[in-house]
PDB file of C-alpha atoms in Angstrom:
ATOM      1  CA  MET A   2       2.676 -11.221 -15.197  1.00  0.00           C
ATOM      2  CA  ILE A   3       3.253  -8.323 -12.726  1.00  0.00           C
ATOM      3  CA  VAL A   4       1.850  -7.841  -9.274  1.00  0.00           C
ATOM      4  CA  ILE A   5       0.724  -4.239  -8.388  1.00  0.00           C
ATOM      5  CA  VAL A   6       1.259  -2.937  -4.885  1.00  0.00           C
ATOM      6  CA  VAL A   7      -1.148  -0.012  -4.072  1.00  0.00           C
ATOM      7  CA  MET A   8       0.783   1.775  -1.361  1.00  0.00           C
ATOM      8  CA  GLY A   9       0.463   4.730   0.869  1.00  0.00           C
ATOM      9  CA  VAL A  10      -0.356   5.743   4.384  1.00  0.00           C
ATOM     10  CA  SER A  11      -3.737   5.170   6.075  1.00  0.00           C
ATOM     11  CA  GLY A  12      -6.614   6.852   4.403  1.00  0.00           C
ATOM     12  CA  SER A  13      -5.052   7.263   1.022  1.00  0.00           C
ATOM     13  CA  GLY A  14      -7.669   4.979  -0.683  1.00  0.00           C
ATOM     14  CA  LYS A  15      -5.690   1.858  -1.070  1.00  0.00           C
ATOM     15  CA  THR A  16      -8.553  -0.493  -0.776  1.00  0.00           C
ATOM     16  CA  THR A  17     -10.942   1.536  -3.006  1.00  0.00           C
ATOM     17  CA  VAL A  18      -8.250   1.906  -5.877  1.00  0.00           C
ATOM     18  CA  GLY A  19      -6.878  -1.515  -5.370  1.00  0.00           C
ATOM     19  CA  THR A  20     -10.136  -3.542  -5.511  1.00  0.00           C
ATOM     20  CA  ALA A  21     -11.413  -1.259  -8.474  1.00  0.00           C
ATOM     21  CA  LEU A  22      -8.024  -1.688 -10.360  1.00  0.00           C
ATOM     22  CA  ALA A  23      -7.992  -5.560  -9.691  1.00  0.00           C
ATOM     23  CA  GLU A  24     -11.461  -5.736 -11.124  1.00  0.00           C
ATOM     24  CA  ARG A  25     -10.617  -3.832 -14.054  1.00  0.00           C
ATOM     25  CA  LEU A  26      -7.450  -6.081 -14.715  1.00  0.00           C
ATOM     26  CA  GLY A  27      -9.362  -9.316 -13.967  1.00  0.00           C
ATOM     27  CA  VAL A  28      -6.851 -10.299 -11.325  1.00  0.00           C
ATOM     28  CA  ASP A  29      -6.861 -11.389  -7.707  1.00  0.00           C
ATOM     29  CA  TYR A  30      -6.888  -8.779  -5.023  1.00  0.00           C
ATOM     30  CA  ALA A  31      -5.571  -8.939  -1.575  1.00  0.00           C
ATOM     31  CA  GLU A  32      -6.030  -6.596   1.273  1.00  0.00           C
ATOM     32  CA  ALA A  33      -2.771  -6.151   3.248  1.00  0.00           C
ATOM     33  CA  ASP A  34      -4.621  -5.681   6.497  1.00  0.00           C
ATOM     34  CA  THR A  35      -5.610  -9.472   6.382  1.00  0.00           C
ATOM     35  CA  PHE A  36      -1.990 -10.316   6.519  1.00  0.00           C
ATOM     36  CA  HIS A  37      -1.380  -8.702   9.834  1.00  0.00           C
ATOM     37  CA  PRO A  38      -1.188 -10.797  12.989  1.00  0.00           C
ATOM     38  CA  LYS A  39      -3.754 -10.022  15.676  1.00  0.00           C
ATOM     39  CA  ALA A  40      -1.070  -8.719  17.875  1.00  0.00           C
ATOM     40  CA  ASN A  41      -0.279  -6.086  15.330  1.00  0.00           C
ATOM     41  CA  ILE A  42      -3.929  -5.064  15.096  1.00  0.00           C
ATOM     42  CA  ASP A  43      -4.235  -4.803  18.674  1.00  0.00           C
ATOM     43  CA  LYS A  44      -1.197  -2.532  18.856  1.00  0.00           C
ATOM     44  CA  MET A  45      -2.396  -0.167  16.308  1.00  0.00           C
ATOM     45  CA  SER A  46      -5.930  -0.047  17.578  1.00  0.00           C
ATOM     46  CA  SER A  47      -4.467   1.095  20.991  1.00  0.00           C
ATOM     47  CA  GLY A  48      -2.810   3.938  19.224  1.00  0.00           C
ATOM     48  CA  HIS A  49       0.739   2.516  19.083  1.00  0.00           C
ATOM     49  CA  PRO A  50       2.592   2.409  15.850  1.00  0.00           C
ATOM     50  CA  LEU A  51       4.240  -0.598  14.681  1.00  0.00           C
ATOM     51  CA  ASN A  52       7.848  -1.024  14.535  1.00  0.00           C
ATOM     52  CA  ASP A  53      10.075  -2.687  12.067  1.00  0.00           C
ATOM     53  CA  GLU A  54      10.116  -6.152  14.097  1.00  0.00           C
ATOM     54  CA  ASP A  55       6.283  -6.025  14.120  1.00  0.00           C
ATOM     55  CA  ARG A  56       5.927  -5.491  10.294  1.00  0.00           C
ATOM     56  CA  GLN A  57       8.472  -8.163   9.214  1.00  0.00           C
ATOM     57  CA  PRO A  58       6.117 -11.346   9.233  1.00  0.00           C
ATOM     58  CA  TRP A  59       3.470  -9.158   7.818  1.00  0.00           C
ATOM     59  CA  LEU A  60       5.885  -8.099   4.911  1.00  0.00           C
ATOM     60  CA  GLU A  61       6.857 -11.723   4.445  1.00  0.00           C
ATOM     61  CA  ALA A  62       3.365 -12.853   4.101  1.00  0.00           C
ATOM     62  CA  ILE A  63       2.584 -10.207   1.611  1.00  0.00           C
ATOM     63  CA  ALA A  64       5.721 -11.049  -0.399  1.00  0.00           C
ATOM     64  CA  ALA A  65       4.692 -14.809  -0.357  1.00  0.00           C
ATOM     65  CA  TRP A  66       1.390 -13.779  -1.862  1.00  0.00           C
ATOM     66  CA  ILE A  67       3.114 -11.661  -4.606  1.00  0.00           C
ATOM     67  CA  SER A  68       5.201 -14.689  -5.383  1.00  0.00           C
ATOM     68  CA  ASP A  69       2.279 -16.986  -5.639  1.00  0.00           C
ATOM     69  CA  HIS A  70       0.649 -14.459  -8.123  1.00  0.00           C
ATOM     70  CA  GLN A  71       3.654 -14.152 -10.428  1.00  0.00           C
ATOM     71  CA  SER A  72       2.114 -16.286 -13.123  1.00  0.00           C
ATOM     72  CA  SER A  73      -1.437 -14.711 -12.953  1.00  0.00           C
ATOM     73  CA  GLY A  74      -0.798 -11.224 -11.868  1.00  0.00           C
ATOM     74  CA  GLY A  75      -2.702  -9.569  -8.865  1.00  0.00           C
ATOM     75  CA  VAL A  76      -3.254  -6.385  -7.070  1.00  0.00           C
ATOM     76  CA  VAL A  77      -2.253  -6.161  -3.188  1.00  0.00           C
ATOM     77  CA  THR A  78      -2.543  -3.154  -0.866  1.00  0.00           C
ATOM     78  CA  SER A  79       0.362  -2.221   1.649  1.00  0.00           C
ATOM     79  CA  SER A  80       1.496   0.816   3.429  1.00  0.00           C
ATOM     80  CA  ALA A  81       5.015  -0.188   2.056  1.00  0.00           C
ATOM     81  CA  LEU A  82       6.038   3.110   3.851  1.00  0.00           C
ATOM     82  CA  LYS A  83       9.922   2.438   3.706  1.00  0.00           C
ATOM     83  CA  TYR A  84      12.127   1.535   0.967  1.00  0.00           C
ATOM     84  CA  ARG A  85      13.414  -1.660   2.979  1.00  0.00           C
ATOM     85  CA  TYR A  86       9.847  -2.679   3.252  1.00  0.00           C
ATOM     86  CA  ARG A  87       9.269  -2.447  -0.424  1.00  0.00           C
ATOM     87  CA  ASP A  88      12.849  -4.422  -0.881  1.00  0.00           C
ATOM     88  CA  VAL A  89      10.917  -7.337   1.106  1.00  0.00           C
ATOM     89  CA  LEU A  90       7.730  -7.158  -1.186  1.00  0.00           C
ATOM     90  CA  ARG A  91      10.176  -6.967  -4.374  1.00  0.00           C
ATOM     91  CA  GLY A  92      11.559 -10.274  -3.020  1.00  0.00           C
ATOM     92  CA  GLY A  93       8.306 -11.835  -3.836  1.00  0.00           C
ATOM     93  CA  GLY A  94       8.826 -11.141  -7.746  1.00  0.00           C
ATOM     94  CA  ASP A  95       8.056  -8.698 -10.255  1.00  0.00           C
ATOM     95  CA  VAL A  96       6.319  -5.576  -8.594  1.00  0.00           C
ATOM     96  CA  TRP A  97       5.176  -2.232  -9.736  1.00  0.00           C
ATOM     97  CA  PHE A  98       4.026   0.288  -7.013  1.00  0.00           C
ATOM     98  CA  LEU A  99       1.198   2.598  -7.192  1.00  0.00           C
ATOM     99  CA  HIS A 100       1.882   5.112  -4.443  1.00  0.00           C
ATOM    100  CA  LEU A 101      -1.324   7.060  -3.423  1.00  0.00           C
ATOM    101  CA  HIS A 102      -0.042  10.248  -2.063  1.00  0.00           C
ATOM    102  CA  GLY A 103      -1.733  13.496  -0.745  1.00  0.00           C
ATOM    103  CA  ASP A 104      -2.186  16.248   1.727  1.00  0.00           C
ATOM    104  CA  ARG A 105      -2.196  15.538   5.295  1.00  0.00           C
ATOM    105  CA  ALA A 106      -5.528  17.259   5.886  1.00  0.00           C
ATOM    106  CA  LEU A 107      -7.369  15.247   3.269  1.00  0.00           C
ATOM    107  CA  LEU A 108      -5.914  11.827   4.773  1.00  0.00           C
ATOM    108  CA  ALA A 109      -7.100  12.926   8.298  1.00  0.00           C
ATOM    109  CA  ASP A 110     -10.472  13.730   7.161  1.00  0.00           C
ATOM    110  CA  ARG A 111     -10.824  10.480   5.111  1.00  0.00           C
ATOM    111  CA  MET A 112      -9.622   8.441   8.358  1.00  0.00           C
ATOM    112  CA  LYS A 113     -12.321  10.412  10.602  1.00  0.00           C
ATOM    113  CA  THR A 114     -15.051   9.702   8.319  1.00  0.00           C
ATOM    114  CA  ARG A 115     -14.490   6.098   7.700  1.00  0.00           C
ATOM    115  CA  SER A 116     -16.015   3.318   9.921  1.00  0.00           C
ATOM    116  CA  GLY A 117     -14.915  -0.086  11.026  1.00  0.00           C
ATOM    117  CA  HIS A 118     -11.153   0.431  10.535  1.00  0.00           C
ATOM    118  CA  PHE A 119      -8.724  -0.186  13.367  1.00  0.00           C
ATOM    119  CA  MET A 120      -6.284   2.618  12.713  1.00  0.00           C
ATOM    120  CA  PRO A 121      -6.734   5.688  14.620  1.00  0.00           C
ATOM    121  CA  VAL A 122      -5.922   9.100  13.057  1.00  0.00           C
ATOM    122  CA  SER A 123      -3.540   9.730  15.899  1.00  0.00           C
ATOM    123  CA  LEU A 124      -1.122   7.192  14.019  1.00  0.00           C
ATOM    124  CA  LEU A 125      -1.216   9.367  10.727  1.00  0.00           C
ATOM    125  CA  ASP A 126       1.667  11.501  11.668  1.00  0.00           C
ATOM    126  CA  SER A 127       3.902   8.569  12.524  1.00  0.00           C
ATOM    127  CA  GLN A 128       3.149   7.014   9.048  1.00  0.00           C
ATOM    128  CA  LEU A 129       3.855  10.163   7.207  1.00  0.00           C
ATOM    129  CA  ALA A 130       7.121  10.502   9.265  1.00  0.00           C
ATOM    130  CA  ASP A 131       8.021   6.981   8.173  1.00  0.00           C
ATOM    131  CA  LEU A 132       7.193   7.229   4.536  1.00  0.00           C
ATOM    132  CA  GLU A 133       9.849   7.234   1.969  1.00  0.00           C
ATOM    133  CA  GLN A 134       9.034   8.244  -1.465  1.00  0.00           C
ATOM    134  CA  LEU A 135       9.615   5.866  -4.426  1.00  0.00           C
ATOM    135  CA  ARG A 136      13.243   5.820  -5.606  1.00  0.00           C
ATOM    136  CA  PRO A 137      14.373   5.936  -9.152  1.00  0.00           C
ATOM    137  CA  ASP A 138      15.155   2.326  -9.167  1.00  0.00           C
ATOM    138  CA  GLU A 139      11.605   1.238  -7.965  1.00  0.00           C
ATOM    139  CA  SER A 140       9.138   0.559 -10.809  1.00  0.00           C
ATOM    140  CA  GLY A 141       5.845   2.515 -10.285  1.00  0.00           C
ATOM    141  CA  LEU A 142       3.811   5.729 -10.186  1.00  0.00           C
ATOM    142  CA  VAL A 143       2.893   8.377  -7.578  1.00  0.00           C
ATOM    143  CA  ALA A 144      -0.739   9.361  -7.837  1.00  0.00           C
ATOM    144  CA  ASP A 145      -2.400  12.401  -6.207  1.00  0.00           C
ATOM    145  CA  ILE A 146      -5.291  11.280  -3.883  1.00  0.00           C
ATOM    146  CA  ALA A 147      -7.181  14.433  -4.745  1.00  0.00           C
ATOM    147  CA  HIS A 148      -8.014  12.710  -8.017  1.00  0.00           C
ATOM    148  CA  THR A 149     -10.866  10.307  -8.418  1.00  0.00           C
ATOM    149  CA  PRO A 150     -10.201   6.644  -8.080  1.00  0.00           C
ATOM    150  CA  GLU A 151     -11.181   6.384 -11.865  1.00  0.00           C
ATOM    151  CA  GLU A 152      -8.596   8.993 -12.690  1.00  0.00           C
ATOM    152  CA  ILE A 153      -5.892   7.174 -10.562  1.00  0.00           C
ATOM    153  CA  ILE A 154      -6.531   3.939 -12.109  1.00  0.00           C
ATOM    154  CA  ALA A 155      -6.566   5.519 -15.694  1.00  0.00           C
ATOM    155  CA  SER A 156      -3.096   7.111 -14.955  1.00  0.00           C
ATOM    156  CA  ALA A 157      -1.947   3.744 -13.499  1.00  0.00           C
ATOM    157  CA  LEU A 158      -2.787   1.794 -16.656  1.00  0.00           C
ATOM    158  CA  SER A 159      -1.422   4.310 -18.876  1.00  0.00           C
ATOM    159  CA  ALA A 160       1.897   3.958 -16.950  1.00  0.00           C
ATOM    160  CA  LEU A 161       1.766   0.272 -16.999  1.00  0.00           C
ATOM    161  CA  GLU A 162       1.190   0.302 -20.739  1.00  0.00           C
ATOM    162  CA  ASP A 163       4.196   2.687 -21.207  1.00  0.00           C
ATOM    163  CA  ARG A 164       6.287   0.230 -19.155  1.00  0.00           C
ATOM    164  CA  LYS A 165       5.940  -2.672 -21.747  1.00  0.00           C
TER     165      LYS A 165
END
């Protein structure tokens, strides 16, 4: 079974799409933010971007979740901004990436209107600067966040079916 990583910068809709996709597939769902140590959340909450050293234990924890869900499948969110981060996640097993990508203005607007999240809009540009697009050797799909979650999920399911 495959584990789907719903990836993208903050505000791209990872949680919305990820939870709906997991429900549709009948598999476990995990929110990447729950894997962050408190120090990471405190750092981001104060407006400071994480560095690679900060992200390493977080990525390893997500990779362990992926490994634990190889037989049953699952959906997990992760910004997965860089190829080397995705490489850590792929170390957990068979992974397919659903990259939610979109216009900076739309992302910023979404971030401004959501409540209860620790990530400030001021960190969006650092995430966009770090973002590396999926490479040809990475299994996945890039989906435009201007589409509805239902349209994105339909595209993802179609792409997964074509993968078989």
